[in-house]
Amino acid sequence: EAGVAQSPRYKIIEKRQSVAFWCNPISGHATLYWYQQILGQGPKLLIQFQNNGVVDDSQLPKDRFSAERLKGVDSTLKIQPAKLEDSAVYLCASSLRRQATSTSTDTQYFGPGTRLTVL
Amino acid sequence: AQSVTQLDSQVPVFEEAPVELRCNYSSSVSVYLFWYVQYPNQGLQLLLKYLSGSTLVKGINGFEAEFNKSQTSFHLRKPSVHISDTAEYFCAVTPLSGGYNKLIFGAGTRLAVHP
């Protein structure tokens, strides 16, 4: 089974420029996540989609970050304009369902990430 | 709110030696616990998870972890490491309440296995 695909793998831009990242989840996975991983830190959830609806974007800097998941499959994360502190690896993950229950939770499968450098 | 603390940022070890990577968490609600591994230039891969039942959990590549509720810990162990185990290891939790399957990660521990 194909894994989570992300592109580009690397991106270098100057501050105040715009950038977009693309993610294709595992086929059939209803839930899609975007994480930001700053050097030396663990990944931090930016936004979570259930099909094409947002269920959690509490940590997304909405003044400059936006994300969409059209048709409930592929997703795009955009930064406009970028700041130096946005330099990080942006990870996309997917899972079958959204909900953790008292007896189970779905494994999240991660893509290879996009390494963004803002100069 | 939940938080995860990985007590060691780097752990150097010789090949075939045992290793323990330490993880403590804080949460006001029950959580599920996970260990993920990240090899260079790759995404995160699930090593093991604790949902309920036996507090000793076995995962892939010979790793195991033990859940200790009283100490709110979930330490990862391997009795004999290989060069190929060199990677970054992340401990994470998912709160049961809220139902959003959200992962909260620690800062990671870099395991360096030397010949």
PDB file of C-alpha atoms in Angstrom:
ATOM      1  CA  GLU A   1       0.000   0.000   0.000  1.00  0.00           C
ATOM      2  CA  ALA A   2       1.304   3.432  -0.927  1.00  0.00           C
ATOM      3  CA  GLY A   3       2.208   5.710   1.965  1.00  0.00           C
ATOM      4  CA  VAL A   4       1.541   9.391   2.544  1.00  0.00           C
ATOM      5  CA  ALA A   5       3.064  11.468  -0.233  1.00  0.00           C
ATOM      6  CA  GLN A   6       4.307  15.025   0.177  1.00  0.00           C
ATOM      7  CA  SER A   7       5.872  17.553  -2.151  1.00  0.00           C
ATOM      8  CA  PRO A   8       8.122  19.330  -2.472  1.00  0.00           C
ATOM      9  CA  ARG A   9      10.674  17.689  -0.180  1.00  0.00           C
ATOM     10  CA  TYR A  10      12.702  20.861   0.210  1.00  0.00           C
ATOM     11  CA  LYS A  11      11.900  24.538  -0.276  1.00  0.00           C
ATOM     12  CA  ILE A  12      13.996  27.657   0.271  1.00  0.00           C
ATOM     13  CA  ILE A  13      12.317  31.062   0.156  1.00  0.00           C
ATOM     14  CA  GLU A  14      12.933  34.566   1.390  1.00  0.00           C
ATOM     15  CA  LYS A  15      10.892  36.121   4.150  1.00  0.00           C
ATOM     16  CA  ARG A  16       7.616  37.707   3.084  1.00  0.00           C
ATOM     17  CA  GLN A  17       7.328  35.288   0.141  1.00  0.00           C
ATOM     18  CA  SER A  18       4.535  32.741  -0.181  1.00  0.00           C
ATOM     19  CA  VAL A  19       4.857  28.966  -0.239  1.00  0.00           C
ATOM     20  CA  ALA A  20       2.544  25.982  -0.579  1.00  0.00           C
ATOM     21  CA  PHE A  21       2.926  22.344   0.382  1.00  0.00           C
ATOM     22  CA  TRP A  22       0.958  19.420  -0.964  1.00  0.00           C
ATOM     23  CA  CYS A  23      -0.081  16.167   0.693  1.00  0.00           C
ATOM     24  CA  ASN A  24      -1.736  13.028  -0.656  1.00  0.00           C
ATOM     25  CA  PRO A  25      -2.896  10.731   2.181  1.00  0.00           C
ATOM     26  CA  ILE A  26      -3.209   6.971   2.161  1.00  0.00           C
ATOM     27  CA  SER A  27      -6.176   5.897   0.091  1.00  0.00           C
ATOM     28  CA  GLY A  28      -9.343   5.605   2.158  1.00  0.00           C
ATOM     29  CA  HIS A  29      -8.058   7.577   5.122  1.00  0.00           C
ATOM     30  CA  ALA A  30     -10.697  10.044   6.248  1.00  0.00           C
ATOM     31  CA  THR A  31      -8.519  12.065   8.607  1.00  0.00           C
ATOM     32  CA  LEU A  32      -5.584  14.227   7.570  1.00  0.00           C
ATOM     33  CA  TYR A  33      -3.189  16.148   9.809  1.00  0.00           C
ATOM     34  CA  TRP A  34      -0.557  18.834   9.256  1.00  0.00           C
ATOM     35  CA  TYR A  35       2.239  19.118  11.812  1.00  0.00           C
ATOM     36  CA  GLN A  36       5.044  21.648  12.155  1.00  0.00           C
ATOM     37  CA  GLN A  37       8.377  20.315  13.429  1.00  0.00           C
ATOM     38  CA  ILE A  38      10.855  23.027  14.367  1.00  0.00           C
ATOM     39  CA  LEU A  39      14.478  21.935  14.752  1.00  0.00           C
ATOM     40  CA  GLY A  40      15.032  20.441  18.200  1.00  0.00           C
ATOM     41  CA  GLN A  41      11.327  20.122  18.979  1.00  0.00           C
ATOM     42  CA  GLY A  42       8.668  17.497  18.559  1.00  0.00           C
ATOM     43  CA  PRO A  43       5.973  17.866  15.913  1.00  0.00           C
ATOM     44  CA  LYS A  44       3.125  20.227  16.754  1.00  0.00           C
ATOM     45  CA  LEU A  45      -0.349  19.801  15.248  1.00  0.00           C
ATOM     46  CA  LEU A  46      -1.370  22.732  13.073  1.00  0.00           C
ATOM     47  CA  ILE A  47      -4.641  21.522  11.628  1.00  0.00           C
ATOM     48  CA  GLN A  48      -6.738  18.361  11.420  1.00  0.00           C
ATOM     49  CA  PHE A  49      -9.319  17.530   8.755  1.00  0.00           C
ATOM     50  CA  GLN A  50     -12.073  14.943   8.888  1.00  0.00           C
ATOM     51  CA  ASN A  51     -12.904  14.359   5.208  1.00  0.00           C
ATOM     52  CA  ASN A  52     -12.971  17.946   3.911  1.00  0.00           C
ATOM     53  CA  GLY A  53     -14.025  19.621   7.166  1.00  0.00           C
ATOM     54  CA  VAL A  54     -11.734  21.155   9.791  1.00  0.00           C
ATOM     55  CA  VAL A  55     -12.026  19.598  13.265  1.00  0.00           C
ATOM     56  CA  ASP A  56      -9.061  21.274  14.973  1.00  0.00           C
ATOM     57  CA  ASP A  57      -7.108  24.335  13.865  1.00  0.00           C
ATOM     58  CA  SER A  58      -6.496  25.812  17.305  1.00  0.00           C
ATOM     59  CA  GLN A  59      -2.723  26.048  16.798  1.00  0.00           C
ATOM     60  CA  LEU A  60      -2.755  27.305  13.216  1.00  0.00           C
ATOM     61  CA  PRO A  61      -1.492  30.920  12.900  1.00  0.00           C
ATOM     62  CA  LYS A  62      -4.448  31.982  10.849  1.00  0.00           C
ATOM     63  CA  ASP A  63      -3.076  35.400   9.956  1.00  0.00           C
ATOM     64  CA  ARG A  64      -0.527  33.753   7.663  1.00  0.00           C
ATOM     65  CA  PHE A  65      -1.280  30.027   7.415  1.00  0.00           C
ATOM     66  CA  SER A  66      -4.163  28.469   5.538  1.00  0.00           C
ATOM     67  CA  ALA A  67      -5.039  24.925   4.571  1.00  0.00           C
ATOM     68  CA  GLU A  68      -7.674  23.203   2.535  1.00  0.00           C
ATOM     69  CA  ARG A  69      -8.684  19.681   1.700  1.00  0.00           C
ATOM     70  CA  LEU A  70     -10.850  19.749  -1.356  1.00  0.00           C
ATOM     71  CA  LYS A  71     -12.928  16.630  -2.097  1.00  0.00           C
ATOM     72  CA  GLY A  72     -11.698  15.058   1.130  1.00  0.00           C
ATOM     73  CA  VAL A  73      -8.497  13.666  -0.370  1.00  0.00           C
ATOM     74  CA  ASP A  74      -5.440  15.816  -1.163  1.00  0.00           C
ATOM     75  CA  SER A  75      -4.558  18.783   0.998  1.00  0.00           C
ATOM     76  CA  THR A  76      -2.578  21.985   0.564  1.00  0.00           C
ATOM     77  CA  LEU A  77      -0.961  24.043   3.323  1.00  0.00           C
ATOM     78  CA  LYS A  78      -0.016  27.624   2.478  1.00  0.00           C
ATOM     79  CA  ILE A  79       2.053  30.256   4.226  1.00  0.00           C
ATOM     80  CA  GLN A  80       1.632  33.862   3.137  1.00  0.00           C
ATOM     81  CA  PRO A  81       3.783  35.793   3.951  1.00  0.00           C
ATOM     82  CA  ALA A  82       6.516  33.626   5.440  1.00  0.00           C
ATOM     83  CA  LYS A  83       8.580  34.645   8.446  1.00  0.00           C
ATOM     84  CA  LEU A  84      12.000  33.454   9.557  1.00  0.00           C
ATOM     85  CA  GLU A  85      10.422  31.485  12.421  1.00  0.00           C
ATOM     86  CA  ASP A  86       8.423  29.413   9.928  1.00  0.00           C
ATOM     87  CA  SER A  87      11.589  27.494   9.054  1.00  0.00           C
ATOM     88  CA  ALA A  88      10.689  23.919   9.945  1.00  0.00           C
ATOM     89  CA  VAL A  89       9.734  20.530   8.581  1.00  0.00           C
ATOM     90  CA  TYR A  90       6.048  20.312   7.706  1.00  0.00           C
ATOM     91  CA  LEU A  91       4.707  16.816   8.167  1.00  0.00           C
ATOM     92  CA  CYS A  92       1.484  15.443   6.795  1.00  0.00           C
ATOM     93  CA  ALA A  93      -0.171  12.404   8.365  1.00  0.00           C
ATOM     94  CA  SER A  94      -3.357  10.456   7.792  1.00  0.00           C
ATOM     95  CA  SER A  95      -5.474   7.948   9.673  1.00  0.00           C
ATOM     96  CA  LEU A  96      -8.614   5.951   8.968  1.00  0.00           C
ATOM     97  CA  ARG A  97     -10.897   7.823  11.346  1.00  0.00           C
ATOM     98  CA  ARG A  98     -10.847  10.824  13.625  1.00  0.00           C
ATOM     99  CA  GLN A  99     -12.154   9.643  16.905  1.00  0.00           C
ATOM    100  CA  ALA A 100     -10.185   8.124  19.756  1.00  0.00           C
ATOM    101  CA  THR A 101     -12.486   5.988  21.886  1.00  0.00           C
ATOM    102  CA  SER A 102     -12.083   4.418  25.294  1.00  0.00           C
ATOM    103  CA  THR A 103     -10.765   1.227  23.715  1.00  0.00           C
ATOM    104  CA  SER A 104      -9.022   2.185  20.501  1.00  0.00           C
ATOM    105  CA  THR A 105      -7.367   4.854  18.480  1.00  0.00           C
ATOM    106  CA  ASP A 106      -6.180   4.854  14.894  1.00  0.00           C
ATOM    107  CA  THR A 107      -2.533   4.903  13.977  1.00  0.00           C
ATOM    108  CA  GLN A 108      -1.356   8.025  12.229  1.00  0.00           C
ATOM    109  CA  TYR A 109       0.875   7.393   9.209  1.00  0.00           C
ATOM    110  CA  PHE A 110       3.345  10.123   8.378  1.00  0.00           C
ATOM    111  CA  GLY A 111       4.777  11.333   5.110  1.00  0.00           C
ATOM    112  CA  PRO A 112       8.479  12.222   4.658  1.00  0.00           C
ATOM    113  CA  GLY A 113       7.859  15.919   5.262  1.00  0.00           C
ATOM    114  CA  THR A 114       8.749  19.153   3.499  1.00  0.00           C
ATOM    115  CA  ARG A 115      11.778  21.006   4.868  1.00  0.00           C
ATOM    116  CA  LEU A 116      11.189  24.766   4.597  1.00  0.00           C
ATOM    117  CA  THR A 117      14.013  27.255   5.002  1.00  0.00           C
ATOM    118  CA  VAL A 118      13.084  30.938   5.199  1.00  0.00           C
ATOM    119  CA  LEU A 119      16.006  33.317   4.613  1.00  0.00           C
TER     120      LEU A 119
ATOM    121  CA  ALA B   1      -3.941  20.087  28.806  1.00  0.00           C
ATOM    122  CA  GLN B   2      -1.303  17.484  28.140  1.00  0.00           C
ATOM    123  CA  SER B   3       2.482  17.665  28.017  1.00  0.00           C
ATOM    124  CA  VAL B   4       5.262  15.180  27.333  1.00  0.00           C
ATOM    125  CA  THR B   5       8.792  15.393  28.679  1.00  0.00           C
ATOM    126  CA  GLN B   6      11.618  13.342  27.251  1.00  0.00           C
ATOM    127  CA  LEU B   7      14.296  13.469  29.855  1.00  0.00           C
ATOM    128  CA  ASP B   8      17.311  13.004  27.596  1.00  0.00           C
ATOM    129  CA  SER B   9      17.891  14.984  24.425  1.00  0.00           C
ATOM    130  CA  GLN B  10      20.737  12.685  23.342  1.00  0.00           C
ATOM    131  CA  VAL B  11      21.693   9.153  24.297  1.00  0.00           C
ATOM    132  CA  PRO B  12      25.000   7.740  23.035  1.00  0.00           C
ATOM    133  CA  VAL B  13      25.438   3.993  23.347  1.00  0.00           C
ATOM    134  CA  PHE B  14      27.692   1.272  21.997  1.00  0.00           C
ATOM    135  CA  GLU B  15      26.403  -1.404  19.670  1.00  0.00           C
ATOM    136  CA  GLU B  16      24.898  -4.460  21.435  1.00  0.00           C
ATOM    137  CA  ALA B  17      24.485  -2.524  24.708  1.00  0.00           C
ATOM    138  CA  PRO B  18      21.046  -2.064  26.304  1.00  0.00           C
ATOM    139  CA  VAL B  19      19.325   1.290  26.146  1.00  0.00           C
ATOM    140  CA  GLU B  20      16.462   3.070  27.887  1.00  0.00           C
ATOM    141  CA  LEU B  21      14.859   6.261  26.601  1.00  0.00           C
ATOM    142  CA  ARG B  22      12.835   8.017  29.257  1.00  0.00           C
ATOM    143  CA  CYS B  23       9.438   9.654  28.855  1.00  0.00           C
ATOM    144  CA  ASN B  24       7.148  11.295  31.396  1.00  0.00           C
ATOM    145  CA  TYR B  25       3.772  12.827  30.691  1.00  0.00           C
ATOM    146  CA  SER B  26       1.277  15.091  32.370  1.00  0.00           C
ATOM    147  CA  SER B  27      -2.449  14.990  31.752  1.00  0.00           C
ATOM    148  CA  SER B  28      -5.692  15.695  33.608  1.00  0.00           C
ATOM    149  CA  VAL B  29      -7.481  13.010  31.562  1.00  0.00           C
ATOM    150  CA  SER B  30      -6.629   9.479  30.532  1.00  0.00           C
ATOM    151  CA  VAL B  31      -4.327   9.159  27.558  1.00  0.00           C
ATOM    152  CA  TYR B  32      -3.030   6.652  25.090  1.00  0.00           C
ATOM    153  CA  LEU B  33       0.775   6.521  24.823  1.00  0.00           C
ATOM    154  CA  PHE B  34       3.019   6.095  21.801  1.00  0.00           C
ATOM    155  CA  TRP B  35       6.619   5.880  20.730  1.00  0.00           C
ATOM    156  CA  TYR B  36       7.545   6.955  17.205  1.00  0.00           C
ATOM    157  CA  VAL B  37      10.939   6.706  15.451  1.00  0.00           C
ATOM    158  CA  GLN B  38      12.230   9.099  12.824  1.00  0.00           C
ATOM    159  CA  TYR B  39      15.152   8.042  10.647  1.00  0.00           C
ATOM    160  CA  PRO B  40      17.100  10.760   8.824  1.00  0.00           C
ATOM    161  CA  ASN B  41      15.099  12.417   6.060  1.00  0.00           C
ATOM    162  CA  GLN B  42      12.092  10.194   6.700  1.00  0.00           C
ATOM    163  CA  GLY B  43       8.705  10.590   8.296  1.00  0.00           C
ATOM    164  CA  LEU B  44       7.731   9.244  11.695  1.00  0.00           C
ATOM    165  CA  GLN B  45       7.065   5.534  12.067  1.00  0.00           C
ATOM    166  CA  LEU B  46       5.080   3.988  14.907  1.00  0.00           C
ATOM    167  CA  LEU B  47       7.199   1.747  17.173  1.00  0.00           C
ATOM    168  CA  LEU B  48       4.539   0.789  19.695  1.00  0.00           C
ATOM    169  CA  LYS B  49       1.495   2.044  21.542  1.00  0.00           C
ATOM    170  CA  TYR B  50      -0.221   1.491  24.878  1.00  0.00           C
ATOM    171  CA  LEU B  51      -4.000   1.606  24.990  1.00  0.00           C
ATOM    172  CA  SER B  52      -4.899  -0.654  27.925  1.00  0.00           C
ATOM    173  CA  GLY B  53      -4.165  -4.040  29.454  1.00  0.00           C
ATOM    174  CA  SER B  54      -0.648  -5.294  30.120  1.00  0.00           C
ATOM    175  CA  THR B  55       1.637  -2.442  31.049  1.00  0.00           C
ATOM    176  CA  LEU B  56       4.535  -3.984  29.114  1.00  0.00           C
ATOM    177  CA  VAL B  57       4.130  -3.328  25.416  1.00  0.00           C
ATOM    178  CA  LYS B  58       6.222  -4.907  22.697  1.00  0.00           C
ATOM    179  CA  GLY B  59       6.826  -3.132  19.431  1.00  0.00           C
ATOM    180  CA  ILE B  60       8.752  -3.481  16.208  1.00  0.00           C
ATOM    181  CA  ASN B  61      12.520  -3.906  15.885  1.00  0.00           C
ATOM    182  CA  GLY B  62      12.857  -5.478  19.351  1.00  0.00           C
ATOM    183  CA  PHE B  63      11.728  -2.406  21.300  1.00  0.00           C
ATOM    184  CA  GLU B  64       9.429  -2.527  24.307  1.00  0.00           C
ATOM    185  CA  ALA B  65       7.989   0.037  26.682  1.00  0.00           C
ATOM    186  CA  GLU B  66       6.482  -0.075  30.134  1.00  0.00           C
ATOM    187  CA  PHE B  67       3.600   2.082  31.266  1.00  0.00           C
ATOM    188  CA  ASN B  68       3.766   3.209  34.883  1.00  0.00           C
ATOM    189  CA  LYS B  69       0.608   5.047  35.861  1.00  0.00           C
ATOM    190  CA  SER B  70       1.754   6.094  39.331  1.00  0.00           C
ATOM    191  CA  GLN B  71       4.906   7.679  37.921  1.00  0.00           C
ATOM    192  CA  THR B  72       3.204   8.844  34.709  1.00  0.00           C
ATOM    193  CA  SER B  73       6.047   7.350  32.716  1.00  0.00           C
ATOM    194  CA  PHE B  74       6.368   5.347  29.517  1.00  0.00           C
ATOM    195  CA  HIS B  75      10.038   4.456  29.111  1.00  0.00           C
ATOM    196  CA  LEU B  76      11.305   2.749  25.963  1.00  0.00           C
ATOM    197  CA  ARG B  77      13.872  -0.042  26.171  1.00  0.00           C
ATOM    198  CA  LYS B  78      15.859  -2.354  23.968  1.00  0.00           C
ATOM    199  CA  PRO B  79      18.155  -5.058  25.379  1.00  0.00           C
ATOM    200  CA  SER B  80      20.713  -4.890  22.563  1.00  0.00           C
ATOM    201  CA  VAL B  81      20.921  -2.055  20.056  1.00  0.00           C
ATOM    202  CA  HIS B  82      22.235  -2.064  16.496  1.00  0.00           C
ATOM    203  CA  ILE B  83      23.854   0.633  14.406  1.00  0.00           C
ATOM    204  CA  SER B  84      20.623   0.786  12.420  1.00  0.00           C
ATOM    205  CA  ASP B  85      18.741   1.958  15.533  1.00  0.00           C
ATOM    206  CA  THR B  86      20.434   5.343  15.260  1.00  0.00           C
ATOM    207  CA  ALA B  87      17.508   7.761  14.902  1.00  0.00           C
ATOM    208  CA  GLU B  88      15.331  10.288  16.703  1.00  0.00           C
ATOM    209  CA  TYR B  89      12.712   8.816  19.035  1.00  0.00           C
ATOM    210  CA  PHE B  90       9.541  10.643  20.023  1.00  0.00           C
ATOM    211  CA  CYS B  91       7.175   9.888  22.862  1.00  0.00           C
ATOM    212  CA  ALA B  92       3.592  11.081  22.352  1.00  0.00           C
ATOM    213  CA  VAL B  93       0.152  10.976  23.974  1.00  0.00           C
ATOM    214  CA  THR B  94      -3.422  11.175  22.728  1.00  0.00           C
ATOM    215  CA  PRO B  95      -6.124  12.261  25.188  1.00  0.00           C
ATOM    216  CA  LEU B  96      -9.173  10.016  25.279  1.00  0.00           C
ATOM    217  CA  SER B  97     -11.585  12.877  25.845  1.00  0.00           C
ATOM    218  CA  GLY B  98     -12.375  15.149  22.922  1.00  0.00           C
ATOM    219  CA  GLY B  99     -12.195  12.218  20.535  1.00  0.00           C
ATOM    220  CA  TYR B 100      -9.948  14.024  18.108  1.00  0.00           C
ATOM    221  CA  ASN B 101      -7.088  11.509  17.963  1.00  0.00           C
ATOM    222  CA  LYS B 102      -4.639  14.387  18.477  1.00  0.00           C
ATOM    223  CA  LEU B 103      -0.972  13.533  19.115  1.00  0.00           C
ATOM    224  CA  ILE B 104       1.060  15.647  21.562  1.00  0.00           C
ATOM    225  CA  PHE B 105       4.768  14.976  21.187  1.00  0.00           C
ATOM    226  CA  GLY B 106       7.810  15.320  23.378  1.00  0.00           C
ATOM    227  CA  ALA B 107      10.912  17.093  22.080  1.00  0.00           C
ATOM    228  CA  GLY B 108      12.597  13.862  21.058  1.00  0.00           C
ATOM    229  CA  THR B 109      15.664  11.851  22.054  1.00  0.00           C
ATOM    230  CA  ARG B 110      18.463  11.344  19.599  1.00  0.00           C
ATOM    231  CA  LEU B 111      19.866   7.829  19.932  1.00  0.00           C
ATOM    232  CA  ALA B 112      23.383   7.462  18.564  1.00  0.00           C
ATOM    233  CA  VAL B 113      24.688   3.897  18.373  1.00  0.00           C
ATOM    234  CA  HIS B 114      28.452   3.619  18.028  1.00  0.00           C
ATOM    235  CA  PRO B 115      30.445   0.576  16.856  1.00  0.00           C
TER     236      PRO B 115
END
